[in-house]
XYZ file of C-alpha atoms in Angstrom:
636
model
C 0.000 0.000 0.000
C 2.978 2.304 0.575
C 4.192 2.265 -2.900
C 1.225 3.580 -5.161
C 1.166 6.417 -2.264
C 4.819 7.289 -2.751
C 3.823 7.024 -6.526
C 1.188 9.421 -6.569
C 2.904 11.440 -4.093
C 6.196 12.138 -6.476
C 4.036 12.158 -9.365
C 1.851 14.943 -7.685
C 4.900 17.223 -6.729
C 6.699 16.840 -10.365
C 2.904 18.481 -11.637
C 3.370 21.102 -9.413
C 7.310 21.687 -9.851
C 6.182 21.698 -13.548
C 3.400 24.036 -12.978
C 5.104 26.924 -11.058
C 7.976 26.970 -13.803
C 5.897 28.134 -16.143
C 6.139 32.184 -16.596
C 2.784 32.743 -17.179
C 1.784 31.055 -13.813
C -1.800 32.575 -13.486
C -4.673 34.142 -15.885
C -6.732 36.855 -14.331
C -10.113 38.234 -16.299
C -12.979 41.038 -15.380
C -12.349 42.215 -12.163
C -9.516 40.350 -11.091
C -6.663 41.658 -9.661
C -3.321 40.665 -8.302
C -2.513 42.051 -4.664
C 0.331 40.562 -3.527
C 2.808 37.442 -4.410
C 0.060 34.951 -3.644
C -2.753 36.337 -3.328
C -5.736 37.999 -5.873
C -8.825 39.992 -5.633
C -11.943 38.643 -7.571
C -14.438 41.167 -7.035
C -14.457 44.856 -5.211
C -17.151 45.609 -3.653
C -18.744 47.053 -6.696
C -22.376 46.088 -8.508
C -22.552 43.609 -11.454
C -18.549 42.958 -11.667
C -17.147 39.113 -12.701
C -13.636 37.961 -11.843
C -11.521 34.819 -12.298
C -8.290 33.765 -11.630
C -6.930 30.633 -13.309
C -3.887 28.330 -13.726
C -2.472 28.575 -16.914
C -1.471 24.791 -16.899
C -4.112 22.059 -16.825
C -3.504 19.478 -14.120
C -4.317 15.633 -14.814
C -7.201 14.296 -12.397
C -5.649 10.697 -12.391
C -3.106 12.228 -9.828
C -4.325 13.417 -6.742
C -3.985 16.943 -5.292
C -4.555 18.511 -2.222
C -4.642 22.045 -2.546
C -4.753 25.134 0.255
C -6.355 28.452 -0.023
C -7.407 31.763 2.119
C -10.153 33.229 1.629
C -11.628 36.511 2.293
C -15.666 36.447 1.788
C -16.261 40.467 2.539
C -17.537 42.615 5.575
C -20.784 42.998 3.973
C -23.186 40.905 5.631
C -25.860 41.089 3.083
C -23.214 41.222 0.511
C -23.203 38.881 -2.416
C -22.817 36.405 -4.338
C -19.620 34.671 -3.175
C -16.882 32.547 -4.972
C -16.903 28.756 -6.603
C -13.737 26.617 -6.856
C -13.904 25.385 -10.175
C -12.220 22.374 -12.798
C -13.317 22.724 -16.058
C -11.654 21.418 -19.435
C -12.559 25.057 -21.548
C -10.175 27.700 -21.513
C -8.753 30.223 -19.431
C -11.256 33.059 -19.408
C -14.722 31.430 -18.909
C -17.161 33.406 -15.854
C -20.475 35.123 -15.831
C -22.196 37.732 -13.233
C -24.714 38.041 -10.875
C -25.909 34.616 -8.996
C -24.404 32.287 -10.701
C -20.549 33.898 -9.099
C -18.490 32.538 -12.205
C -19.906 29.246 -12.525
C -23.359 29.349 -13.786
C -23.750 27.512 -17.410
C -20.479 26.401 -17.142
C -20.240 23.183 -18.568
C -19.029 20.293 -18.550
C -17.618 21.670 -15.274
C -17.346 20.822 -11.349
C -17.543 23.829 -8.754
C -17.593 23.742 -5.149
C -19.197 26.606 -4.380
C -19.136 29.115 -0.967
C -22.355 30.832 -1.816
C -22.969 34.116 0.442
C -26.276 35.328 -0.921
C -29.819 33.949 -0.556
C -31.132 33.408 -3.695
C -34.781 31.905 -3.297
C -35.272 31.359 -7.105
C -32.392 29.036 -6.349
C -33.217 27.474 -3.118
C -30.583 28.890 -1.838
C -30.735 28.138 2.221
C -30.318 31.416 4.588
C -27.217 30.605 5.828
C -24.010 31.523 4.486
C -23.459 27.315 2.519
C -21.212 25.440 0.228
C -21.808 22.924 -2.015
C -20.233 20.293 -4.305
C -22.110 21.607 -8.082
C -21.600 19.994 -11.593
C -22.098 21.454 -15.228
C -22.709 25.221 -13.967
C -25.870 23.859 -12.059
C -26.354 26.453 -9.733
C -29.751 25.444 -8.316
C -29.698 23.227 -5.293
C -32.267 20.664 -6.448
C -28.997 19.042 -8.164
C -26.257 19.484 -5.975
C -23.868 16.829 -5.965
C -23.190 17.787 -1.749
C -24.963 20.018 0.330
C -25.613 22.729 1.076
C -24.504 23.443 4.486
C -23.087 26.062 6.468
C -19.707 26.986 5.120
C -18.086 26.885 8.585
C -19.039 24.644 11.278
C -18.876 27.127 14.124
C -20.651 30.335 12.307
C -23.973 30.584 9.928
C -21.996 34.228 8.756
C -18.639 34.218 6.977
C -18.381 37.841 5.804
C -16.424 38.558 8.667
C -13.714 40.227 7.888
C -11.287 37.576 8.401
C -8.900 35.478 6.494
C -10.319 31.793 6.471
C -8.725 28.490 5.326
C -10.262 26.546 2.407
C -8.830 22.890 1.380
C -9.796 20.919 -1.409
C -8.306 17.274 -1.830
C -9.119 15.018 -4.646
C -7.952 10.961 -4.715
C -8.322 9.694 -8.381
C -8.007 6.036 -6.217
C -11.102 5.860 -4.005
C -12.824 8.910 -6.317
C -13.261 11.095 -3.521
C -13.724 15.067 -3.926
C -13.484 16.820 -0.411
C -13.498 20.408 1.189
C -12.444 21.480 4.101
C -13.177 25.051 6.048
C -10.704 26.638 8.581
C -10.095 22.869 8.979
C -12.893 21.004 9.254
C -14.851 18.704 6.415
C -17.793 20.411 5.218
C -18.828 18.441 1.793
C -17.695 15.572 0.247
C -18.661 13.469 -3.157
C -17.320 9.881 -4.199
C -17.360 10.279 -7.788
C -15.720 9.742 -11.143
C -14.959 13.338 -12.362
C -13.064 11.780 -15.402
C -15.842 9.738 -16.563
C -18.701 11.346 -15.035
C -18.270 14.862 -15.385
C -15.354 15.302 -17.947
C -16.292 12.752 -20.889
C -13.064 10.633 -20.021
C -10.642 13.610 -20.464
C -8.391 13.615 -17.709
C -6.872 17.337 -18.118
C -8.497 20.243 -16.573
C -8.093 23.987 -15.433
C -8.699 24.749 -12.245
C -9.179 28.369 -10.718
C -11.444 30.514 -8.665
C -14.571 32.670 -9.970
C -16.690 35.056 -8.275
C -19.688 37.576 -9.015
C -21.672 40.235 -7.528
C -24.782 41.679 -8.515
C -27.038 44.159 -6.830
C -25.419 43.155 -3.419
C -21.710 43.530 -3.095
C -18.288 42.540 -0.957
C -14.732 42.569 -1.289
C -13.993 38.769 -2.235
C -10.396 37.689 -2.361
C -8.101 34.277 -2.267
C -4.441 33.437 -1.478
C -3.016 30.352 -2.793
C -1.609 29.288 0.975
C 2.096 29.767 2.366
C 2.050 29.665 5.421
C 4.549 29.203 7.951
C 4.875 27.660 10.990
C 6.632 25.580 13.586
C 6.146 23.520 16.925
C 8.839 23.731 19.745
C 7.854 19.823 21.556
C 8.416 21.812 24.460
C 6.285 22.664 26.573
C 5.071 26.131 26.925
C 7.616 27.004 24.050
C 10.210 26.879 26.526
C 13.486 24.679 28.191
C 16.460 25.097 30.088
C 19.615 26.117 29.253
C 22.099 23.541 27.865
C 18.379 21.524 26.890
C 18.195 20.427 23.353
C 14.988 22.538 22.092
C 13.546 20.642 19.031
C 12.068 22.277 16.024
C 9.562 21.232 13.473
C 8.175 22.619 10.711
C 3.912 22.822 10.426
C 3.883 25.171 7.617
C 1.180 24.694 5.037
C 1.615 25.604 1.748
C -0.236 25.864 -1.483
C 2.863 24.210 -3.983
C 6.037 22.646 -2.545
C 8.317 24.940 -0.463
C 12.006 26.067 -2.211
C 13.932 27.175 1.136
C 13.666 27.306 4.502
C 14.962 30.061 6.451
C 15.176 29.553 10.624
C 16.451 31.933 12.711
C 16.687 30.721 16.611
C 17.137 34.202 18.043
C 20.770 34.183 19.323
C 22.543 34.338 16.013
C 22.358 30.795 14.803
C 20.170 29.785 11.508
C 19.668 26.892 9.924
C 18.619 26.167 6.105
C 16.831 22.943 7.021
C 13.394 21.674 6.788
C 13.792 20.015 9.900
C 16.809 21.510 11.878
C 18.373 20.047 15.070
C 17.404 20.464 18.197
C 18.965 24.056 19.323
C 20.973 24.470 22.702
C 20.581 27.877 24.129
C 23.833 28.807 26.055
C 22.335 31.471 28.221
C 18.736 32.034 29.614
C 16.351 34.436 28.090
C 13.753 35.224 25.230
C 14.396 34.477 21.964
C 12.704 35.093 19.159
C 12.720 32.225 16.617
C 11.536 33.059 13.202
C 11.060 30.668 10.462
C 10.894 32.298 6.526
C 9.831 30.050 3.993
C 9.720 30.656 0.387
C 7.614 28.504 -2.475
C 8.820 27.989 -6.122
C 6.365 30.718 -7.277
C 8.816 33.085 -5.343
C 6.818 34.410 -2.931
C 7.733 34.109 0.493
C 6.986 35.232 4.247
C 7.519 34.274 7.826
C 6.164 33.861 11.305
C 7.702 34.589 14.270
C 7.576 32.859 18.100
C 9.268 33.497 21.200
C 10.885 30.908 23.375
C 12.035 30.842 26.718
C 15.079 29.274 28.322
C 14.356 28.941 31.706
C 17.217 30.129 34.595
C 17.731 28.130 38.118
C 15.504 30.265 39.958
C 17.222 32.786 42.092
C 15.815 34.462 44.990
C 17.579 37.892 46.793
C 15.795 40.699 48.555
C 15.792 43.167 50.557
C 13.383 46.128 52.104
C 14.184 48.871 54.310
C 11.887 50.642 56.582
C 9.449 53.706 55.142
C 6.669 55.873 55.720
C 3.168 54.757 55.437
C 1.439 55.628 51.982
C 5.501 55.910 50.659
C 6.710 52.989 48.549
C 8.452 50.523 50.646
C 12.085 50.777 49.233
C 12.340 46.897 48.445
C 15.730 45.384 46.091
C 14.843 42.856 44.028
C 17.860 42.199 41.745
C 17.714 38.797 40.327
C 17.503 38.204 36.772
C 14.786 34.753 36.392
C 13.453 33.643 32.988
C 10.458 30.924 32.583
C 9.903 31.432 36.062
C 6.870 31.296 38.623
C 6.573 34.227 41.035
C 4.371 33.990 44.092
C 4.889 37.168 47.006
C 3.403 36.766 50.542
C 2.999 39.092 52.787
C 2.907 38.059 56.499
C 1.435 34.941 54.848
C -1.558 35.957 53.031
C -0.838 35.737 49.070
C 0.250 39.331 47.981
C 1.030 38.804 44.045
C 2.314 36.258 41.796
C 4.042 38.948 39.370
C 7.792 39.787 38.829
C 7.764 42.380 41.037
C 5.082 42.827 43.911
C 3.318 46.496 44.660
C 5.239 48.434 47.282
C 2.630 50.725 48.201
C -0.871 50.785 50.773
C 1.285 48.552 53.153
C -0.633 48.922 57.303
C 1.429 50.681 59.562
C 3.446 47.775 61.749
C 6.102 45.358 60.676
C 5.914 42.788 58.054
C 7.205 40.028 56.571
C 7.241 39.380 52.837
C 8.226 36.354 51.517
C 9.279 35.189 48.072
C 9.250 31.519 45.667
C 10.260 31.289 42.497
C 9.501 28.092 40.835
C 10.871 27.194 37.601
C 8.509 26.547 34.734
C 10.568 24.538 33.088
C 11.864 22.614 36.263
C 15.488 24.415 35.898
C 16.406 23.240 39.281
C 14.441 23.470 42.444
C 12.313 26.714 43.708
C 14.488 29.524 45.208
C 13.200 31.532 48.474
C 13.941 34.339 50.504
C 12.261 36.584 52.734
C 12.631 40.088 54.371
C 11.161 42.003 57.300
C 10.521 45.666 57.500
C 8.150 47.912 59.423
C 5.463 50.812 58.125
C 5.624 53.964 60.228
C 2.696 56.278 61.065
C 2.590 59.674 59.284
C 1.689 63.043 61.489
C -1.412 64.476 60.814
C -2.505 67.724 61.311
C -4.838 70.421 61.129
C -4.902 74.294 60.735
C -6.739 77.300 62.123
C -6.443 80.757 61.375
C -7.782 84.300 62.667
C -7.211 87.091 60.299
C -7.294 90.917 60.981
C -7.308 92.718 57.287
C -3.903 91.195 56.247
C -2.640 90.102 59.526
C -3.132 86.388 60.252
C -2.380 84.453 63.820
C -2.118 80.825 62.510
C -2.440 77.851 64.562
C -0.714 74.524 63.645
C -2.399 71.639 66.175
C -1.020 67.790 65.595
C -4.289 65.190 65.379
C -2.628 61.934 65.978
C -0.918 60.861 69.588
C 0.992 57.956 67.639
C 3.905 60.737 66.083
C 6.198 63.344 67.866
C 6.621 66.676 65.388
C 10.083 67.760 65.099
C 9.571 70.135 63.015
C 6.750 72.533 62.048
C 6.982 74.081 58.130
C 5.121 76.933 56.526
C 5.531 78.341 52.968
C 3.695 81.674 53.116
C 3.007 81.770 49.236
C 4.972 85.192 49.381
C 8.588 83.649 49.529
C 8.019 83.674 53.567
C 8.151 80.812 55.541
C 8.302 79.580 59.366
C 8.818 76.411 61.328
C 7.120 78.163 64.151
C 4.021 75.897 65.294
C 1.795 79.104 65.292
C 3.595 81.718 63.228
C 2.066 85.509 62.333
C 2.332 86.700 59.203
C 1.506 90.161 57.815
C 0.303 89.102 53.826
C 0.548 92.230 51.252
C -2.379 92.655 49.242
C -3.626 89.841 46.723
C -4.224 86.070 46.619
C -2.080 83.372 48.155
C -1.946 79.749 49.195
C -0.116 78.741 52.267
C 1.457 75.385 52.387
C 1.656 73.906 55.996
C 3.384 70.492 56.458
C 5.219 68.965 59.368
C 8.177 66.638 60.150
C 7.601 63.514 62.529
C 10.711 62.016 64.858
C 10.510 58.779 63.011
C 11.361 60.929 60.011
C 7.821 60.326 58.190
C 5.846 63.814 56.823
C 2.365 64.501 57.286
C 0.245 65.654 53.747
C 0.230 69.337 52.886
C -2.280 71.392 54.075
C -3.451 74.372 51.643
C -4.805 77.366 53.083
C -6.093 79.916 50.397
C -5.395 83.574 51.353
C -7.384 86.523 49.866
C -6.401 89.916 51.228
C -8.549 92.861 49.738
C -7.312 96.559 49.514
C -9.370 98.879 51.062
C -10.601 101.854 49.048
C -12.009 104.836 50.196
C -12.930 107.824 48.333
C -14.827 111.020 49.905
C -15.900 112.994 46.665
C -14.385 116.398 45.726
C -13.656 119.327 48.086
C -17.235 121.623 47.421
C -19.149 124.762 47.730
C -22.803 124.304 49.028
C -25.493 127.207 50.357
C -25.810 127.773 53.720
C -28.897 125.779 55.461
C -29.496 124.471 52.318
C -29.673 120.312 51.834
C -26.508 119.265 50.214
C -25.516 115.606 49.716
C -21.965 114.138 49.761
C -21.147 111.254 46.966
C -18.881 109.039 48.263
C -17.989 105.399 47.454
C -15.432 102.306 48.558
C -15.656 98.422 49.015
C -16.113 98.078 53.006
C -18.748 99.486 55.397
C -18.742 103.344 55.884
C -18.531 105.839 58.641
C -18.251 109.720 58.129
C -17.175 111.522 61.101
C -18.064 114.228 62.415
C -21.674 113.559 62.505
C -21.968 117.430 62.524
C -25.532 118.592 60.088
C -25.439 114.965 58.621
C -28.534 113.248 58.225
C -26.352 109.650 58.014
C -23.241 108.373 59.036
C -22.701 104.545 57.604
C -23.765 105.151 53.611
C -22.035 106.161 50.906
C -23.677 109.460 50.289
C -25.215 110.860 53.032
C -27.207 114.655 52.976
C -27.575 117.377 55.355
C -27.320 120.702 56.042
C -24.844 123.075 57.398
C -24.035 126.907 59.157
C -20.148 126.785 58.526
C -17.512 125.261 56.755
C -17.068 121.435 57.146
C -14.603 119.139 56.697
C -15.337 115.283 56.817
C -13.560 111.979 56.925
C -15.003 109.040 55.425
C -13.595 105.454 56.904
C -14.492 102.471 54.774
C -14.075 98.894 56.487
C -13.743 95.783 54.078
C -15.145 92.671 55.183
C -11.627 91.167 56.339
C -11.368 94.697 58.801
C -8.781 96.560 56.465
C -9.546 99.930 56.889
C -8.805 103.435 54.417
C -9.764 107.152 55.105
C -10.120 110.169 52.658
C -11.261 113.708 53.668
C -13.739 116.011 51.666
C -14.211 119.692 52.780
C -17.883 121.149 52.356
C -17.404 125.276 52.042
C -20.339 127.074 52.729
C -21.852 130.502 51.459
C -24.746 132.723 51.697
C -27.445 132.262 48.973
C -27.341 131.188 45.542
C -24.339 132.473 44.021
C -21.401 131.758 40.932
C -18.120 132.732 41.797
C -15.686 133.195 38.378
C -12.053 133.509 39.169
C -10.691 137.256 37.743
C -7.520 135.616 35.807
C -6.137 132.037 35.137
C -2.405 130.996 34.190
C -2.876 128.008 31.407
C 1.047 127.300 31.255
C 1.202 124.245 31.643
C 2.849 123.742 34.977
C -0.071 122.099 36.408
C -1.540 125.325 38.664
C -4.523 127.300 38.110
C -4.777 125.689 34.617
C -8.547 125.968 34.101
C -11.063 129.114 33.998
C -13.864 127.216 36.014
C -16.606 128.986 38.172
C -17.807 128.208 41.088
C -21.981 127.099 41.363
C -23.452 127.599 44.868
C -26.990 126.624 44.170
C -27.264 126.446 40.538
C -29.464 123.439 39.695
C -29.249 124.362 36.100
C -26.379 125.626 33.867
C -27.856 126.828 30.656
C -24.273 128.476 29.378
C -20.966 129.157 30.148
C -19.575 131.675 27.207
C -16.149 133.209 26.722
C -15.266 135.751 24.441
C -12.222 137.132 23.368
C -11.810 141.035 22.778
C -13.362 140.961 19.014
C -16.161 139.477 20.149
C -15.312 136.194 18.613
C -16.523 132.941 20.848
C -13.669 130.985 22.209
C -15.452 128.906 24.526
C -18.852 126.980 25.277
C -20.662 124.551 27.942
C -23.565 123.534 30.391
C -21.415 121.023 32.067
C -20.758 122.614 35.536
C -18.007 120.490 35.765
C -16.235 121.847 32.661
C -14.152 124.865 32.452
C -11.863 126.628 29.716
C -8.437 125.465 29.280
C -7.585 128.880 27.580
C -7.746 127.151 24.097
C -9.476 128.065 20.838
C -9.597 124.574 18.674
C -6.417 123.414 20.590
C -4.674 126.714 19.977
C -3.734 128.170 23.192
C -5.242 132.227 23.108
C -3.332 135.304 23.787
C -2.651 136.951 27.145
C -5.100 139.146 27.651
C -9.131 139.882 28.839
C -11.533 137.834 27.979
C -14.957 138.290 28.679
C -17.317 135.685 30.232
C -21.183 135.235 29.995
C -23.155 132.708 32.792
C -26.540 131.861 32.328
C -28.452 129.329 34.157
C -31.276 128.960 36.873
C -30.687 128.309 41.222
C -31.851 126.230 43.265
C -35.012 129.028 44.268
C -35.859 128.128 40.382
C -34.540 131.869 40.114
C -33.050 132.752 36.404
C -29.084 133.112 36.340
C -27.687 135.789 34.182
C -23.969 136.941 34.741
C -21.381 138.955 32.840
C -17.228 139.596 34.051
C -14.129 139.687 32.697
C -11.007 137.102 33.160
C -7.360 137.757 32.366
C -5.043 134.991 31.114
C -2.003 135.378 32.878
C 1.568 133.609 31.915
C-alpha cells in the first residue's frame, strides 16, 4: 500500500514543480486583480462585476492533489454572491455575473461553491453554505453535496477575516473533499473523469466570483504559510536543553527554502533543523521564513524561553506609610513562577510585587520562584521591614485685614513633630508651630506640612489667602449754600462711617445729605469685610445764597496750577451756558457742564494773554433765572 502512495505522491509534486515553472503562472479576467505574491482579488465591492483567476497549466485528475487556499468572503453581511472553486476542461477566461458567481452555465464543469447570498429562485438556504455543483448547475435541487453552512462554528462568513479553504481530490477511491478553517464540510465519491469530464483527464482549475445588486470585497491566497512547533512545553526549556524544532507550515505548492532563525545568532537552512541548545537564559525570538517555487515568500515569528535556576535575593528597608516601601529585588529569572506573601496571606504572583498601601506595623514578605521549566528546584527568601505612622494635622487661622495668627495643632498621639513648616506663598516661611504673618495685598496659598521624629511627613495642608485693599474715596472738596440740603457722593468696598456727625442726616452710607451753618470738613472710613480699613477727607465750604463765583484771571502754562477758567456754582441746579469771548467778540469757549471749564484754548490753539470776557446763564436752586457777565485775564 505504501508504494502507489509514494507514486502518486512524487508524481503529484513533479505536476506542481512543472506548474510553477511556467512564466505565465496565473490568468486573471474582469475584475480580477493581483494584490500581492500569492494572493488575488476577484471582485471589489462594486455592482454587477465578474472575476476569475486561473492556472495557466491544466492538471491531470488521475493524480491526486490537495490544494490550500485563504479566503476573504467580505464585511458585507448582506453582501453577495460569493466565490466557486472550479475544474473545467474550456479555456482560461470562462465566468459570468450576478448569482451564478463565475460558474453558472459552465459546462461540462465541477464547482464547489461558498455561496454568500440567498437566492430563493435558487433554493438557496439562509445561511451563508457550500456545495459540491456539476455542469454550472447552480440550483440546489442538483447538488452533488450540500448545502450546508460553510463553517461549522458560524452561519456568517463575511467577517472580515482570512479563512482556510482545502480541497483534496484521490483519483483512487474517487473522492472530492473540502475542508473550512479545517474542518470537512462536503464531500462526493465520484468519477470526475468519466462522469463529469467525458473521459478527459486534463483540466483547469481556478477561482470565480460575481456580484450583482449586493456587493463585498472577495479575495483568495493560494496558501504559504509558515509555521513551527517547539515539543516543548510552553515554548520553553532550560539552558544547555536540546529545544527541538519542526516545521507545520502549510503551503499551497512545494516549499524552495527554509529560512530559521533561533534568536541568538544561529540559523539553519533545514526543513527540519536540530534540536537548538541555548547557552544562556532568556527570550528568543525564533523566526522561520519560507519561500515557495512561485517566489513568494513570508515568515512567522515565536518566542521561546530558556528557563534560569531560579534565584531568589531581597531586601526592604523601613518607610513611611502611603511611601513605597524601598524593596531590592535584583535577580535576573526567565520561565519562572513568582508567588509574594505578605505576612502569609498571598500578595502577588508577578515579577515584582506592589510596594505601596502597606498597614502601619512590621511585616514580613516572603518570596518563591519556581521554575517553569523545572530548571532546578524553587528559590526563596524573605525580608522584614516595618510601616511607620505619618503626622497628621490640622490648621486654624484668625485674620485681621492682612494680619493672620495661625495655629498649627497635631491630630494623631501615635507621632512626635520635630519640626513645624510653613511656605507663606509670598517667599516667607516659618517652622514656628503658630507663626504671624503680615500678607501684602492679593491672593495666596499657604502650604503647611510637618516633620515627625521617626522621620515620616504629614500631607500638605493648603490654606487659600485673599487679602482685599481697602478703598475709600470722599468725593471732591465743594461749595454748598448755607442751610441748604446738600448731599456728599462718596464710594469704597467696606462698610462706611463719616465723622463728624456734625448737620449729617447719616453716618454709615455712601452718600449721606444734610445741612450746614459753617464750613465742614469730613472723613469718610471704609471697612472691608476682612477689617482693612482706608480714610479720605472732603471739605464742604459754605456761602450765603445762591451764588457763581468766576475767578478774575487764570495761568494756562502748563505747569499744572490754576490751569482751568472754572466757576464756582453755589446753588445752581441748572447751567444753561458758560460763554467766553475774546476782545473781538469772537466765541472761544462753550458749555452747560458745571463740571467743565476753559483750558484757555481756541480749537487746541492756546489764546493770547489778555481779557476775555465771560457770559453765565443758568437757573438756582429758588428756580430763580441766572444771568452773569465779568471779565477774566489769562495770565503767563
Amino acid at each position: 500500500m505504501k508504494c502507489p502512495r509514494n507514486k502518486f505522491l512524487i508524481l503529484f509534486l513533479l505536476l506542481l514543480i512543472q506548474f510553477h515553472a511556467a512564466l505565465a503562472q496565473y490568468i486573471l479576467n474582469g475584475s480580477a486583480k493581483q494584490i500581492t505574491c500569492n494572493c488575488y482579488t476577484i471582485t471589489p465591492p462594486l455592482q454587477t462585476l465578474s472575476g476569475s483567476v486561473w492556472n495557466s497549466n491544466k492538471i491531470s485528475l488521475n493524480n491526486p492533489f490537495d490544494f490550500w487556499f485563504k479566503v476573504f468572503l467580505g464585511c458585507n453581511d448582506i453582501g453577495a454572491d460569493g466565490i466557486v472553486f472550479i475544474l473545467q476542461p474550456l479555456s482560461t477566461s470562462v465566468g459570468t455575473t450576478g448569482e451564478g458567481m463565475g460558474f453558472g452555465g459552465v459546462t461540462p464543469s465541477i464547482g464547489i461553491a461558498l455561496d454568500t447570498y440567498q437566492n430563493f429562485n435558487l433554493n438557496d438556504p439562509w445561511f451563508d453554505h457550500i456545495s459540491i455543483q456539476s455542469n454550472g448547475n447552480i440550483n440546489h435541487n442538483n447538488d452533488l453535496a450540500g448545502p450546508v453552512p460553510i463553517s461549522a462554528t458560524d452561519n456568517n462568513v463575511e467577517d472580515c477575516q482570512w479563512h482556510r479553504l482545502r480541497i483534496t481530490w484521490d483519483p483512487v477511491t474517487k473522492w472530492l473533499k473540502a475542508y473550512f478553517d479545517d474542518v470537512l464540510r462536503v464531500q462526493k465519491q465520484i468519477n470526475l473523469v468519466t462522469s463529469i469530464f467525458n473521459n478527459d483527464p486534463f483540466v483547469f482549475w481556478g477561482f470565480t466570483g460575481a456580484t450583482g445588486g449586493q456587493v463585498n470585497l472577495q479575495q483568495f491566497c493560494t496558501a504559504l504559510d509558515p509555521d513551527f512547533s517547539t515539543g516543548a512545553t510552553a515554548n520553553g526549556g532550560c539552558v544547555g536543553q536540546a529545544i527541538p524544532f519542526s516545521d507545520k507550515s502549510t503551503s499551497f505548492a512545494p516549499i524552495a527554502n527554509y529560512n530559521w532563525n533561533f534568536g541568538d545568532g544561529q540559523t539553519s537552512s533545514l526543513v527540519q533543523p536540530l534540536p537548538h541548545v541555548y547557552a544562556q537564559p532568556g527570550n528568543y525570538n525564533v523566526s522561520l521564513k519560507i519561500k515557495g517555487l512561485d517566489g513568494c515568500e513570508t515568515d512567522t515569528v515565536k518566542t521561546v524561553v530558556i528557563g534560569s535556576v531560579p534565584i531568589a535575593q531581597i531586601s526592604l528597608r523601613d518607610t513611611c506609610f502611603n511611601h513605597p516601601a524601598a524593596l531590592t529585588f535584583s535577580s535576573q529569572n526567565f520561565g519562572v513562577r513568582y508567588q509574594w506573601m505578605l505576612d502569609g496571606n498571598l500578595l502577588s504572583t508577578n515579577n515584582f510585587p506592589p510596594v505601596t498601601n502597606y498597614p502601619v506595623g512590621s511585616h514580613t514578605i516572603q518570596l518563591l520562584i519556581t521554575s517553569l521549566y523545572q530548571c532546578g528546584i524553587p528559590a526563596a527568601a524573605s525580608a522584614t521591614f516595618s510601616i511607620f505612622p505619618n503626622p497628621q494635622i490640622e490648621v486654624t487661622s484668625n485674620q485681621i485685614c492682612n494680619s493672620f495668627n495661625f495655629q498649627g495643632k497635631q491630630t494623631n498621639n501615635n507621632t512626635s513633630i520635630s519640626q513645624w513648616n510653613w511656605d507663606f506663598g509670598d517667599n516667607k516661611y516659618s517652622t514656628l508651630s503658630s507663626p504671624q504673618h503680615v500678607y501684602p495685598y492679593g491672593q495666596f496659598s499657604t502650604k503647611t506640612w510637618v516633620v515627625a521624629t521617626n522621620g515620616c511627613s504629614s500631607d500638605t495642608t493648603v490654606s487659600k489667602v485673599s487679602i482685599q485693599t481697602p478703598v475709600a474715596i470722599a468725593g471732591k472738596d465743594t461749595v454748598f449754600i448755607k442751610d441748604y440740603p446738600f448731599q456728599i457722593h462718596g464710594s469704597g468696598n467696606g462698610n462706611f462711617q463719616w465723622s463728624p456727625d456734625t448737620g449729617l442726616d447719616q453716618t454709615d452710607v455712601a452718600n449721606p445729605t444734610g445741612k450746614l451753618l459753617t464750613d465742614q470738613t469730613y472723613m469718610l472710613t471704609v471697612t472691608t469685610s476682612q477689617g482693612c480699613v482706608a480714610s479720605n477727607a472732603v471739605k464742604v465750604r459754605v456761602m450765603s445764597g445762591p451764588a457763581v463765583y468766576v475767578p478774575s484771571g487764570f495761568t494756562p502754562n502748563g505747569d499744572g496750577l490754576n490751569e482751568v477758567l472754572l466757576p464756582v456754582y453755589v446753588g445752581v441746579s441748572k447751567l444753561k451756558s458758560f460763554s467766553v469771548y475774546n476782545r473781538w467778540g469772537q466765541l472761544v469757549f462753550s458749555t452747560s457742564d458745571p463740571r467743565q471749564g476753559w483750558d484757555g484754548k481756541k480749537q487746541r490753539q492756546l489764546q493770547a494773554i489778555g481779557t476775555y470776557v465771560w457770559i453765565i446763564s443758568g437757573e438756582n436752586i429758588l428756580q430763580q433765572p441766572i444771568q452773569m457777565k465779568g471779565t477774566t485775564t489769562i495770565i503767563r
